[in-house]
Coordinates of C-alpha atoms in Angstrom, one line a residue:
M1134 CA 3.1 13.8 13.5
S1135 CA 6.0 11.7 14.8
L1136 CA 8.4 9.4 13.0
K1137 CA 8.1 5.8 14.2
A1138 CA 9.7 3.6 11.5
V1139 CA 12.2 3.6 8.7
L1140 CA 11.7 1.3 5.6
F1141 CA 14.6 0.5 3.4
D1142 CA 14.6 -0.5 -0.3
F1143 CA 17.1 -3.4 -0.9
N1144 CA 18.9 -3.5 -4.3
G1145 CA 20.5 -0.1 -4.9
V1146 CA 20.2 1.0 -1.2
I1147 CA 21.7 -1.8 0.8
I1148 CA 23.7 -3.8 -1.8
K1149 CA 25.3 -2.6 -5.1
D1150 CA 24.5 -5.7 -7.2
R1151 CA 23.0 -4.4 -10.5
P1152 CA 25.9 -5.9 -12.6
I1153 CA 25.1 -9.3 -11.2
H1154 CA 21.4 -9.0 -12.1
I1155 CA 22.2 -7.7 -15.6
Q1156 CA 24.4 -10.8 -16.2
L1157 CA 21.8 -13.2 -14.9
I1158 CA 19.0 -11.7 -16.9
D1159 CA 21.1 -11.9 -20.0
E1160 CA 21.7 -15.6 -19.3
I1161 CA 17.9 -16.1 -19.0
L1162 CA 17.3 -14.4 -22.3
L1163 CA 20.0 -16.5 -24.0
G1164 CA 18.5 -19.6 -22.5
E1165 CA 15.2 -18.6 -24.1
N1166 CA 17.0 -18.1 -27.4
L1167 CA 16.4 -14.4 -27.3
Q1168 CA 18.7 -11.3 -27.7
I1169 CA 20.3 -10.0 -24.5
Q1170 CA 19.4 -6.6 -23.1
R1171 CA 19.9 -3.4 -25.0
V1172 CA 21.3 -0.3 -23.4
Q1173 CA 18.1 1.6 -24.0
E1174 CA 16.1 -1.1 -22.3
R1175 CA 18.2 -1.1 -19.2
Q1176 CA 17.7 2.7 -19.0
A1177 CA 13.9 2.5 -19.7
F1178 CA 13.2 -0.2 -17.1
L1179 CA 15.7 1.0 -14.5
G1180 CA 14.1 1.0 -11.1
F1181 CA 11.4 -1.5 -11.9
G1182 CA 11.3 -4.8 -9.9
Y1183 CA 13.0 -7.7 -11.7
R1184 CA 9.7 -9.5 -12.4
A1185 CA 8.4 -6.4 -14.2
Y1186 CA 11.8 -5.8 -15.8
L1187 CA 12.0 -9.3 -17.2
Q1188 CA 8.3 -9.2 -18.3
N1189 CA 9.0 -6.0 -20.3
L1190 CA 12.1 -7.5 -21.9
L1191 CA 10.3 -10.6 -23.0
K1192 CA 7.3 -8.6 -24.3
N1193 CA 9.8 -6.5 -26.4
R1194 CA 10.9 -9.7 -28.0
G1195 CA 7.3 -10.9 -28.7
R1196 CA 7.3 -13.4 -25.9
V1197 CA 4.5 -13.7 -23.4
V1198 CA 4.9 -16.2 -20.6
T1199 CA 2.5 -17.4 -17.8
E1200 CA 3.0 -16.2 -14.2
V1201 CA 4.0 -19.8 -13.3
Y1202 CA 6.8 -19.8 -15.9
M1203 CA 7.8 -16.3 -14.9
T1204 CA 8.2 -17.5 -11.3
Q1205 CA 10.3 -20.4 -12.5
L1206 CA 12.6 -18.0 -14.4
L1207 CA 12.9 -15.7 -11.4
T1208 CA 13.6 -18.6 -9.1
R1209 CA 16.4 -19.8 -11.4
K1210 CA 17.8 -16.3 -11.4
A1211 CA 17.7 -16.1 -7.6
Q1212 CA 19.6 -19.4 -7.4
G1213 CA 22.2 -18.0 -9.8
Y1214 CA 22.4 -14.8 -7.8
I1215 CA 23.4 -16.8 -4.7
L1216 CA 26.0 -18.7 -6.6
E1217 CA 27.5 -15.4 -7.9
L1218 CA 27.6 -13.9 -4.4
E1219 CA 29.5 -17.0 -3.2
K1220 CA 32.2 -16.2 -5.7
L1221 CA 32.8 -12.8 -4.1
E1222 CA 35.4 -12.2 -1.3
K1223 CA 33.2 -9.4 0.1
L1224 CA 29.6 -8.5 -0.4
P1225 CA 29.2 -5.2 -2.3
L1226 CA 27.3 -3.4 0.4
Y1227 CA 26.9 0.4 0.1
P1228 CA 29.2 2.2 2.6
G1229 CA 27.5 3.6 5.6
I1230 CA 24.7 1.0 5.9
E1231 CA 25.8 -0.2 9.3
D1232 CA 26.1 3.4 10.6
V1233 CA 22.7 4.3 9.3
I1234 CA 21.1 1.3 11.0
F1235 CA 22.9 2.2 14.3
Q1236 CA 21.6 5.8 14.0
I1237 CA 18.0 4.6 13.4
R1238 CA 18.2 2.2 16.4
D1239 CA 19.7 4.9 18.5
H1240 CA 16.6 7.0 17.9
D1241 CA 14.5 4.1 18.9
L1242 CA 12.8 3.7 15.5
K1243 CA 11.6 0.4 14.0
L1244 CA 13.2 -1.0 10.9
G1245 CA 11.7 -2.7 7.9
L1246 CA 12.6 -3.6 4.3
V1247 CA 10.4 -3.4 1.2
S1248 CA 11.7 -4.9 -2.1
D1249 CA 10.4 -6.4 -5.3
T1250 CA 13.3 -8.9 -5.1
L1251 CA 12.6 -12.5 -4.1
S1252 CA 13.0 -13.3 -0.4
L1253 CA 15.7 -15.9 -1.2
E1254 CA 18.0 -13.2 -2.4
V1255 CA 17.1 -10.7 0.3
E1256 CA 17.5 -13.1 3.2
T1257 CA 20.8 -14.5 1.8
V1258 CA 22.4 -11.1 1.7
L1259 CA 21.1 -9.9 5.1
T1260 CA 22.2 -13.1 6.7
S1261 CA 25.6 -13.1 5.1
A1262 CA 26.1 -9.4 6.0
K1263 CA 24.9 -10.1 9.6
L1264 CA 22.1 -7.5 9.2
A1265 CA 19.1 -9.9 9.4
E1266 CA 18.4 -9.3 13.1
Y1267 CA 17.8 -5.6 12.4
F1268 CA 15.0 -6.2 10.0
P1269 CA 12.1 -8.0 11.8
V1270 CA 9.8 -6.9 9.0
I1271 CA 10.5 -7.8 5.4
V1272 CA 8.2 -7.5 2.4
S1273 CA 9.7 -9.1 -0.7
G1274 CA 8.6 -9.9 -4.2
D1275 CA 7.1 -13.2 -3.0
D1276 CA 4.6 -11.3 -0.9
I1277 CA 3.0 -8.8 -3.4
N1278 CA 1.1 -9.0 -6.6
S1279 CA 1.8 -5.4 -7.8
H1280 CA 5.2 -4.0 -7.9
K1281 CA 6.6 -0.4 -7.6
P1282 CA 5.4 2.2 -8.3
N1283 CA 2.4 0.5 -6.8
P1284 CA 2.4 1.2 -3.0
E1285 CA 1.2 -2.3 -2.1
G1286 CA 4.6 -3.4 -0.7
Y1287 CA 4.9 -0.3 1.6
L1288 CA 1.3 -0.6 2.8
L1289 CA 1.8 -4.3 3.6
A1290 CA 5.0 -3.4 5.6
V1291 CA 2.9 -1.1 7.8
E1292 CA 0.4 -4.0 8.4
R1293 CA 3.3 -6.4 9.3
M1294 CA 5.0 -3.8 11.5
N1295 CA 1.8 -3.5 13.5
Q1296 CA 1.6 -7.3 13.9
V1297 CA 5.2 -7.4 15.2
Y1298 CA 4.7 -4.3 17.4
P1299 CA 1.0 -4.1 18.3
E1300 CA 1.6 -1.2 20.6
L1301 CA 3.1 0.9 17.9
N1302 CA -0.2 1.6 16.0
L1303 CA 1.9 2.6 13.0
Q1304 CA 0.3 4.7 10.3
P1305 CA 1.8 5.2 6.8
H1306 CA 2.5 8.9 7.3
E1307 CA 4.7 8.0 10.3
C1308 CA 7.2 6.1 8.1
L1309 CA 10.3 7.3 6.4
V1310 CA 11.4 5.4 3.3
I1311 CA 15.0 5.2 1.9
E1312 CA 14.8 4.7 -1.9
H1313 CA 17.1 5.2 -4.9
T1314 CA 14.9 5.4 -8.0
P1315 CA 12.0 7.6 -9.1
V1316 CA 9.8 4.4 -9.3
G1317 CA 10.5 3.6 -5.7
I1318 CA 9.9 7.1 -4.6
Q1319 CA 6.6 7.2 -6.3
A1320 CA 5.6 4.0 -4.6
A1321 CA 6.4 5.4 -1.1
K1322 CA 4.6 8.7 -1.8
K1323 CA 1.5 6.9 -3.0
A1324 CA 1.5 5.1 0.3
Q1325 CA 1.6 8.6 2.0
M1326 CA 5.1 8.1 3.3
Q1327 CA 8.0 10.6 3.2
V1328 CA 11.1 9.6 1.3
V1329 CA 14.9 10.0 1.4
G1330 CA 16.3 9.6 -2.1
V1331 CA 19.9 8.4 -2.0
A1332 CA 21.8 9.1 -5.3
N1333 CA 23.3 5.6 -5.7
T1334 CA 21.6 5.0 -9.1
Y1335 CA 20.2 8.3 -10.3
P1336 CA 21.9 11.8 -10.1
F1337 CA 21.2 13.9 -7.1
H1338 CA 19.3 16.5 -9.0
M1339 CA 16.8 14.0 -10.5
L1340 CA 15.9 12.5 -7.1
Q1341 CA 15.8 16.0 -5.5
R1342 CA 12.7 16.8 -7.7
Q1343 CA 10.8 14.0 -6.2
A1344 CA 12.0 13.0 -2.8
N1345 CA 11.4 14.9 0.5
W1346 CA 15.1 14.7 1.3
T1347 CA 18.0 13.9 -1.0
I1348 CA 21.5 12.7 -0.1
D1349 CA 24.6 11.6 -2.0
Y1350 CA 25.5 8.8 0.3
L1351 CA 23.8 6.9 3.1
I1352 CA 26.3 8.3 5.6
D1353 CA 24.9 11.8 4.9
L1354 CA 21.5 11.0 6.4
D1355 CA 20.9 13.4 9.3
L1356 CA 18.1 11.6 11.1
Q1357 CA 17.9 14.3 13.8
Q1358 CA 17.1 16.9 11.1
V1359 CA 14.6 14.6 9.5
Q1360 CA 12.7 14.2 12.7
E1361 CA 12.7 18.0 13.3
V1362 CA 10.9 18.6 10.0
F1363 CA 8.8 15.5 9.9
L1364 CA 5.5 17.2 9.8
K1365 CA 2.6 18.0 7.5
K1366 CA 1.4 21.3 6.3
D1367 CA -2.0 21.8 4.8
G1368 CA -2.1 18.1 3.9
Q1369 CA 1.2 18.3 1.9
F1370 CA 4.5 16.9 2.9
I1371 CA 7.3 19.6 3.2
V1372 CA 10.1 19.0 0.7
S1373 CA 13.5 19.3 2.3
E1374 CA 17.1 18.2 1.9
C1375 CA 19.5 16.5 4.3

């Protein structure tokens, strides 16, 4: 089995923007005359896509909204997100992202991105960071009905990769995913993909129990080593560390 493609998560892997999202969600709650997030809620819903996150917060406050209204709230949040980014002198990208992309391209692997975040947010960051050209395949929250840990986004990425590169004949087990939360790791594994867990959000030891490889920082990714052990044994993925 060969490695053909690498799929990135977005928030928490490419950009360190959680404080911005927390602020914007609090603003939405206040606008709905509801209490802002509690610490235990942030911990319980950590790693969920922001649609599921906000739905859970509203449910905890006895508020049920339609999908149409939820989309309106998330669109408002996305617009606020862009305004917040414009206030920053520099995007809070995780160190090493450019080096990892170079390493992946140097190994002649295809690149994609899978996120529960709306495309408006994803595309704004990638364009501003001059990274958009490296991600010809993007699956965002606009494209999927079920969010992580459901594997829908990752499976859709394989379909789109094959549309962009028909000669690739990409299969899920030929993909490597870079994730930062247990929920994201579960989604990738349900799609039959191997996963690198980067300890940007959760401690190393927590991700190590679930990911095939675990690293402290993106720059620690040893793609050569990953390729060497990228194989299956008796139908089970080998668990390893970078």
